[in-house]
Coordinates of C-alpha atoms in Angstrom, one line a residue:
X27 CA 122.1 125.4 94.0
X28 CA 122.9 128.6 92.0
X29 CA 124.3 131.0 94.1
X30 CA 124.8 134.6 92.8
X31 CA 128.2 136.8 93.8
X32 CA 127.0 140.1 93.5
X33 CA 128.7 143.2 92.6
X34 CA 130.6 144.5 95.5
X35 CA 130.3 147.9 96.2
X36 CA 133.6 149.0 95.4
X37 CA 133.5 148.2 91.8
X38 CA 130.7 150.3 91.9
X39 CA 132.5 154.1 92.2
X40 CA 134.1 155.6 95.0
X41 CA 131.0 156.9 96.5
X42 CA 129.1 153.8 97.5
X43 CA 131.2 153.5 100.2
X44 CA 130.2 156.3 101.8
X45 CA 126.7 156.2 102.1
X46 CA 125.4 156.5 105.7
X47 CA 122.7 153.7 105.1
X48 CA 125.7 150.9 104.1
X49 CA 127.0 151.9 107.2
X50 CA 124.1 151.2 108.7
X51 CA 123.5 147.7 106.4
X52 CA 127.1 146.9 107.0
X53 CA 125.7 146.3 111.1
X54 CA 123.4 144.2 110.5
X55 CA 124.9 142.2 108.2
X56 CA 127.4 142.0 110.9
X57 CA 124.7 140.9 113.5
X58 CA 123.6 138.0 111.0
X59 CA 126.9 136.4 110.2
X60 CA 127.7 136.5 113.9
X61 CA 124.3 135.0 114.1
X62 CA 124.0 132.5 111.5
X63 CA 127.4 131.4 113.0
X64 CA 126.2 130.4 116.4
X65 CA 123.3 128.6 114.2
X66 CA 125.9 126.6 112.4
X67 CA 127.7 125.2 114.8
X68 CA 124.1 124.1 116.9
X69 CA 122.5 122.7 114.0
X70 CA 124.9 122.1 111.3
X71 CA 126.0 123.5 108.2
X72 CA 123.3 124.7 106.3
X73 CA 122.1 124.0 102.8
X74 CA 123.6 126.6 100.3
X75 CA 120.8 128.6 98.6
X76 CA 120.7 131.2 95.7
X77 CA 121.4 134.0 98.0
X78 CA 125.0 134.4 98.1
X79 CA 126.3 135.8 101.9
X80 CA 127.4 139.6 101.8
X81 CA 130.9 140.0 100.9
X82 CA 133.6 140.3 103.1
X83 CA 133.5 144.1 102.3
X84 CA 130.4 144.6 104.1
X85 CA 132.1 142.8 107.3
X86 CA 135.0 143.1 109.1
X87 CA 135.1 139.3 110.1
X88 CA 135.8 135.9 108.2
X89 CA 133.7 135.7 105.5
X90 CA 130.8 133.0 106.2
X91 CA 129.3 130.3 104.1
X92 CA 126.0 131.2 101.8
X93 CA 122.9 131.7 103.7
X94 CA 120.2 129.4 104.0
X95 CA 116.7 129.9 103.7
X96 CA 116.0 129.2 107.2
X97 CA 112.7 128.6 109.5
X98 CA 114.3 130.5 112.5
X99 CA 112.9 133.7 113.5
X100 CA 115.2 134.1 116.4
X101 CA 118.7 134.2 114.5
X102 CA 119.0 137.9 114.6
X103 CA 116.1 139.0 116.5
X104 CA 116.6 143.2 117.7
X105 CA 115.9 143.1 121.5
X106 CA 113.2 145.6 122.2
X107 CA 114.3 149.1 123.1
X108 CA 113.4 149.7 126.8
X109 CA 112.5 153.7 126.3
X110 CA 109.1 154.3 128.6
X111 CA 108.7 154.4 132.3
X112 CA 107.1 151.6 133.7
X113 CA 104.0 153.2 134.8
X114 CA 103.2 154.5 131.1
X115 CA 104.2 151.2 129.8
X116 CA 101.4 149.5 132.2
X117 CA 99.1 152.2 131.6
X118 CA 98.8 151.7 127.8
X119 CA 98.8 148.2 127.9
X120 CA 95.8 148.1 129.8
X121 CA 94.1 150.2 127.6
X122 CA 95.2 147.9 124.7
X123 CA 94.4 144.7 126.4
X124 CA 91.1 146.2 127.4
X125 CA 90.1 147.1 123.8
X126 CA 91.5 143.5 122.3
X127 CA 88.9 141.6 124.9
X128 CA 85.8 143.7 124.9
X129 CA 84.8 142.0 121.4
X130 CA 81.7 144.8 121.3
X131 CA 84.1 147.7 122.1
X132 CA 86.0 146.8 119.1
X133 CA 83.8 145.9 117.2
X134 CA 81.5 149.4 117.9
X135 CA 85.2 151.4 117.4
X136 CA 85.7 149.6 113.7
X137 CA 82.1 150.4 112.9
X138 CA 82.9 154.3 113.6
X139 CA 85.9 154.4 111.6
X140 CA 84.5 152.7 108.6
X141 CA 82.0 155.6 108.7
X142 CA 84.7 158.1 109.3
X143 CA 85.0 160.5 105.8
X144 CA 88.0 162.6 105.6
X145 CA 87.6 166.1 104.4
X146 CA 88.1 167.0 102.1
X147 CA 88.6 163.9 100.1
X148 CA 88.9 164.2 96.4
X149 CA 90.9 162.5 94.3
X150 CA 90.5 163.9 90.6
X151 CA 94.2 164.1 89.8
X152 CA 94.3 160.3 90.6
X153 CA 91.1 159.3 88.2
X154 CA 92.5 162.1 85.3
X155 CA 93.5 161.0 81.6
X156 CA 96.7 159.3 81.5
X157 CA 97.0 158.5 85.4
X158 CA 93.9 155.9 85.3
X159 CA 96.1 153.6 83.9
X160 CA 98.9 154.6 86.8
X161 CA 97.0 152.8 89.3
X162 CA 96.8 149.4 90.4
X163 CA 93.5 149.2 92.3
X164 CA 91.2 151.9 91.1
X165 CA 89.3 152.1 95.0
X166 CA 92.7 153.1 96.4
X167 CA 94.0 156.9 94.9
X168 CA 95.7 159.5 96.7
X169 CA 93.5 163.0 98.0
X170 CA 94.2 166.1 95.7
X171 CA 95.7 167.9 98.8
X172 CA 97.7 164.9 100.2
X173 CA 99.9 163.6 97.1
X174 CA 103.4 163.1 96.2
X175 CA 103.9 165.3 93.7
X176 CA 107.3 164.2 90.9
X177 CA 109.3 167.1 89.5
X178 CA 107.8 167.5 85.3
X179 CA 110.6 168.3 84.2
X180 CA 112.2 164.9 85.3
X181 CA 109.3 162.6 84.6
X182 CA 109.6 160.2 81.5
X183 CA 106.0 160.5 81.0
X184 CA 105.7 164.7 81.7
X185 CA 103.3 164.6 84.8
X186 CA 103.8 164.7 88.1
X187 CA 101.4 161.9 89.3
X188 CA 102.5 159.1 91.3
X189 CA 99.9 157.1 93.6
X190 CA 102.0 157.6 96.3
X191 CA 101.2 159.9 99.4
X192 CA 102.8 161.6 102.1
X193 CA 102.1 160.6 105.5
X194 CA 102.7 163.7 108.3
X195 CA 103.0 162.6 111.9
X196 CA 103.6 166.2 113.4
X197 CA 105.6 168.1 111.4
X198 CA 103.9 169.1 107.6
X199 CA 107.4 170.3 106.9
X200 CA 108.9 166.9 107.0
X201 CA 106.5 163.6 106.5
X202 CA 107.4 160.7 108.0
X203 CA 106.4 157.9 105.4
X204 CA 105.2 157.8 101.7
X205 CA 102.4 155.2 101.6
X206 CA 102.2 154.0 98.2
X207 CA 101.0 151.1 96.0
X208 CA 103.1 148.0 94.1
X209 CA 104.9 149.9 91.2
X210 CA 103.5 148.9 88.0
X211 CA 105.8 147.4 84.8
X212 CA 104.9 151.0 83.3
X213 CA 105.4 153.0 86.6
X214 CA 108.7 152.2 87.5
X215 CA 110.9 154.7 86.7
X216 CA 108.7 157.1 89.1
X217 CA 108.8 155.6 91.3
X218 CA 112.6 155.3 91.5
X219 CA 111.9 159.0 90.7
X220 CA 109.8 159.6 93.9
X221 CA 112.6 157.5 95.9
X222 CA 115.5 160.3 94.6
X223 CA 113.9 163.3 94.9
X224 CA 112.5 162.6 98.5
X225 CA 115.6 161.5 100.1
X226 CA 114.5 158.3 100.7
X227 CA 117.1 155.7 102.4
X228 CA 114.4 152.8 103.4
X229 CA 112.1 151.0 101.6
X230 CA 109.5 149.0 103.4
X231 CA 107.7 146.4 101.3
X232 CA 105.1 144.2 102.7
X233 CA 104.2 141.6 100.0
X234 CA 105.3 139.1 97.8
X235 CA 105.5 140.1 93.9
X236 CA 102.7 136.9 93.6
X237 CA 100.4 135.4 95.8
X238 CA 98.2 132.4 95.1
X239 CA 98.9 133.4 91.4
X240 CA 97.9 137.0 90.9
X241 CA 100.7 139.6 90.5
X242 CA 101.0 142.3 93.5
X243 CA 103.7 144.1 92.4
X244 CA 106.3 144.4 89.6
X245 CA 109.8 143.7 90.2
X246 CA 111.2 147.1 90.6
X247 CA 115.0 146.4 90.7
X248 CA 117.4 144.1 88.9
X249 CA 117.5 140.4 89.7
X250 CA 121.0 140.9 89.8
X251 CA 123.7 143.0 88.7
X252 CA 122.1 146.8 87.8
X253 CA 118.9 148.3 85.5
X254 CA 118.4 151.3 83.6
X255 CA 115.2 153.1 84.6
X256 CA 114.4 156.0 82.7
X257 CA 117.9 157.6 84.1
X258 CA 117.8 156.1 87.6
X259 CA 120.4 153.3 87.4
X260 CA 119.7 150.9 90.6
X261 CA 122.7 148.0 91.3
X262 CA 121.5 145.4 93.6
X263 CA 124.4 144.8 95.8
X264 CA 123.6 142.4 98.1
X265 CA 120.4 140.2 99.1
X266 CA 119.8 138.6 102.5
X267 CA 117.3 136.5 104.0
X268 CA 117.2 136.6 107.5
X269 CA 114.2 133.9 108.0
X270 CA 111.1 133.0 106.4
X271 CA 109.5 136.0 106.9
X272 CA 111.6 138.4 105.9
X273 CA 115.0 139.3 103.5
X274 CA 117.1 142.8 103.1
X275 CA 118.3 144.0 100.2
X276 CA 120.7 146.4 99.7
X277 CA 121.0 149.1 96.5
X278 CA 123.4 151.4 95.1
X279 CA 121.2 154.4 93.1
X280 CA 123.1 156.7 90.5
X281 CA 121.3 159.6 88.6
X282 CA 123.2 158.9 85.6
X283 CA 122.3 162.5 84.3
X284 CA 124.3 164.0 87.1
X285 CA 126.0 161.2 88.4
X286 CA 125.0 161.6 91.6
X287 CA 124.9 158.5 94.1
X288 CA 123.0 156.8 96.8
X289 CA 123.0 153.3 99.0
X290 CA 120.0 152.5 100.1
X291 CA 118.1 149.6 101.9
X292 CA 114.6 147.8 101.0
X293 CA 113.3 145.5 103.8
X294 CA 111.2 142.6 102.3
X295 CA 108.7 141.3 104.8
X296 CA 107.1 138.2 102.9
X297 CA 104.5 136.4 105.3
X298 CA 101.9 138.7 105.4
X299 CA 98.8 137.6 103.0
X300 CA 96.9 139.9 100.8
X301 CA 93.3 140.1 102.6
X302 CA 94.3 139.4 106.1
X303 CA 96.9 139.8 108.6
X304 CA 100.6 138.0 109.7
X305 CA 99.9 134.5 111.5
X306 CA 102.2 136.2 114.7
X307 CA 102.7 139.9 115.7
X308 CA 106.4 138.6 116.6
X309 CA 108.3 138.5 112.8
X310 CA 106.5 141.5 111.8
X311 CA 108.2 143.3 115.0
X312 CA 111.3 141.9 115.1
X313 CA 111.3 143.2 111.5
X314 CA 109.9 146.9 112.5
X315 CA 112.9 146.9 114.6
X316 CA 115.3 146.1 112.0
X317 CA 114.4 148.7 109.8
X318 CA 114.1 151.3 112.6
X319 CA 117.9 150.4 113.6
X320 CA 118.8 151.4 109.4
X321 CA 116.7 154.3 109.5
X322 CA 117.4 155.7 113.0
X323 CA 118.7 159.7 113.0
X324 CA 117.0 160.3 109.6
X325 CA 114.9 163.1 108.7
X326 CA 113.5 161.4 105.2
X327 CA 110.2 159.8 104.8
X328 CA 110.4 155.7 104.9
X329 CA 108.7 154.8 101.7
X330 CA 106.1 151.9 102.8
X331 CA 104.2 150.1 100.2
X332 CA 102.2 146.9 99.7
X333 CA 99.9 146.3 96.7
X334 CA 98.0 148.5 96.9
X335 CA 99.3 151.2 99.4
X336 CA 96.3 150.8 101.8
X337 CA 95.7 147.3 103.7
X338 CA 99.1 146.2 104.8
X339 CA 100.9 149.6 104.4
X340 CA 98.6 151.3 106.6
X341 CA 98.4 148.4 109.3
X342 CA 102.3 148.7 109.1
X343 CA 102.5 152.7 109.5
X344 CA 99.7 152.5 112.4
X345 CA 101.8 150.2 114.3
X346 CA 105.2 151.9 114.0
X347 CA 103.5 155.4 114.5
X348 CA 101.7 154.5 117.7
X349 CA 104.9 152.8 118.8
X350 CA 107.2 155.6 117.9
X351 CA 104.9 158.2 120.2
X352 CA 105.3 156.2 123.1
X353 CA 108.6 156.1 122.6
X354 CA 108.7 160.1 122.7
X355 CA 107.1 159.8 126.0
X356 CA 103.3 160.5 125.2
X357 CA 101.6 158.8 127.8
X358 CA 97.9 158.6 126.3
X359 CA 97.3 156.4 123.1
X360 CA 93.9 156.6 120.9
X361 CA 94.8 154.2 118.2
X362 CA 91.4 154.7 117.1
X363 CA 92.2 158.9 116.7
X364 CA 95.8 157.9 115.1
X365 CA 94.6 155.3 112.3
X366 CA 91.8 158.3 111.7
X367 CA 94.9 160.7 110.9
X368 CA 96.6 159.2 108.9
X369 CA 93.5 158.3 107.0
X370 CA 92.5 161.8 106.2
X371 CA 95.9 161.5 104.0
X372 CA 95.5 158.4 101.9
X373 CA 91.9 156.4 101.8
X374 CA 91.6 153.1 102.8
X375 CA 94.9 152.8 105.3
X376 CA 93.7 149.6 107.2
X377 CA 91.3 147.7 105.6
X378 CA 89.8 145.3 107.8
X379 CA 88.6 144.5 111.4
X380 CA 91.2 141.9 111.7
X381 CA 94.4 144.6 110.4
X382 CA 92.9 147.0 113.1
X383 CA 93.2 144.0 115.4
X384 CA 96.3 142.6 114.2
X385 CA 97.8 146.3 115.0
X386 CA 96.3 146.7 118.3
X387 CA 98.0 142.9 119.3
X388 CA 101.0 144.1 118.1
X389 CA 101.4 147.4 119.9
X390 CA 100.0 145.2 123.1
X391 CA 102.7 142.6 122.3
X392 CA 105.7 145.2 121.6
X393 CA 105.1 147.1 124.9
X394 CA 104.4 143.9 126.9
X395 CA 108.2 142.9 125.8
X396 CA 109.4 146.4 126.6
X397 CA 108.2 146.1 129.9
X398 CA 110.4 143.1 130.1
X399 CA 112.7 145.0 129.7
X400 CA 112.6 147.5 131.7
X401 CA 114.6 147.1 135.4
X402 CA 113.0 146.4 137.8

């Protein structure tokens, strides 16, 4: 099998190595070889695939074999963060548990936020000539008040539309995630655009570039070695799968017009289908964890995208939102209330019964393990 050495990040200019978030990459790599090493020797040397293992510059042990594409979700698997007193942790599991088997309750609650209209809710920028064609799915735009708006002067195209929108959990100074579609062939370079002028250090992307033979996304990055978009040039400098659900990549960004540089990290989660939801809450927050580790002490937004910036992406902010509050120490949930927040910034975030299901299970399932935990 082809494997692919990619370039290492010192060939890449001095101030790659620098970058908080490869510090941050540089752990978890760190956790995986370690990992992948116990797997080894318990199973067997594994078949080489065409993702080459991280160099020995992003690790400070002996350089492993290449990865394989394996079938093990439990390789690297972040233990959950024991951050909530036990009688809040019992408290909101009840609630959750009581929601997920009262099959009317649920069902009444989805049937109230469907009718649920956010106000005010236009989106005329989004459906204006020469940003049609800059969206994906015409059903899912951004609101005129709640829109990422790119610098003009920086745009290849002169505007300052994106479908992209930012996603306040407290503080309107400083959102917390840009929810945003699949970039298109022809919306690339803004989005690489979007990712430089807000900061950004983590990408979250929750489909596959195909499924079942229609195109989700574009590639956005180089298959290897570096791309020229518009003057955003992005190196890939390493790719990792950790399991079948999900791979890392990490990138090194330069603004070739000031020469400024960036490392930053995409998380590829890759089992969860279009119109429904992940066969098991468990990959999806093992991942969640994974990319909270990279992110953690940040104060930029986590860019979170699917196809369509709506179904998956909101599913996925809902979750880590209601999660991240507990951890803070609120003691009362409505995920109802939260998923109805967030919603009156971006149309659309959760699309179905079964998503708002899926992320109730999976906020049951991550404080259920926390618990665990906990001493007792």
């Amino acid at each position: 099998a082809r494997q692919r050495d990619k370039e290492r990040l010192a060939a890449l200019g001095p101030e790659g190595a620098h970058g908080d978030t490869t510090f941050e990459y540089q752990d978890l790599c760190r956790q995986h070889m370690a990992a992948k090493s116990l797997f080894s020797r318990a199973e067997g040397p594994p078949e080489p695939s065409r993702v080459s293992s991280v160099s020995s510059q992003f690790s400070d042990a002996a350089q492993a074999s290449p990865s394989s594409h394996s079938s093990t979700p439990s390789w690297c698997e972040e233990p959950a963060q024991a951050n909530m007193d036990i009688s809040t942790g019992h408290m909101i599991l009840a609630y959750m548990e009581d929601h997920l088997r009262n099959r009317d309750r649920l069902a009444k609650e989805w049937q109230a936020l469907c009718a649920y209209q956010a106000e005010p809710n236009t989106c005329a920028t989004a459906q204006g000539e020469g940003n049609i064609k800059k969206n994906r799915h015409p059903d899912f735009l951004p609101y005129d008040h709640a829109r990422i708006k790119l610098k003009v002067e920086s745009s290849p195209s002169r505007s300052d539309y994106i479908n992209a929108s930012p996603i306040i959990e407290h503080d309107p100074r400083m959102p917390a995630y840009i929810a945003t579609q699949g970039p298109l062939s022809h919306t690339i370079a803004d989005f690489w655009q979007m990712v430089w002028e807000s900061g950004c250090t983590v990408i979250v992307m929750l489909t596959p570039l195909v499924e079942d033979g229609v195109k989700q996304c574009d590639r956005y990055w180089p298959d290897e070695g570096s791309s020229l978009y518009h003057v955003y040039e992005v190196n890939l400098v390493s790719e990792h799968i950790w399991c079948e659900d999900f791979l890392v990549r990490s990138f090194y960004l330069k603004n070739v017009q000031t020469q400024e540089t960036r490392t930053l990290t995409q998380f590829h989660f890759l089992s969860w289908p279009a119109e429904g939801t992940p066969a098991s809450t468990r990959p999806l927050l093992d991942f969640r964890r994974k990319v909270n580790k990279c992110y953690r002490g940040r104060s930029c937004p986590i860019i979170v995208h699917c196809s369509d910036g709506a179904g998956r992406t909101g599913t996925y902010i809902l979750i880590d939102m209601v999660l991240n509050r507990m951890a803070k120490g609120v003691k009362e949930i409505d995920i109802a209330a939260t998923l109805e927040h967030v919603r009156d910034q971006r149309p659309g975030l959760v699309r179905s019964k079964d998503q708002f299901e899926f992320a109730l299970t999976a906020v049951a399932e991550e404080v259920n393990a926390i618990l665990k935990a906990l001493p007792q």
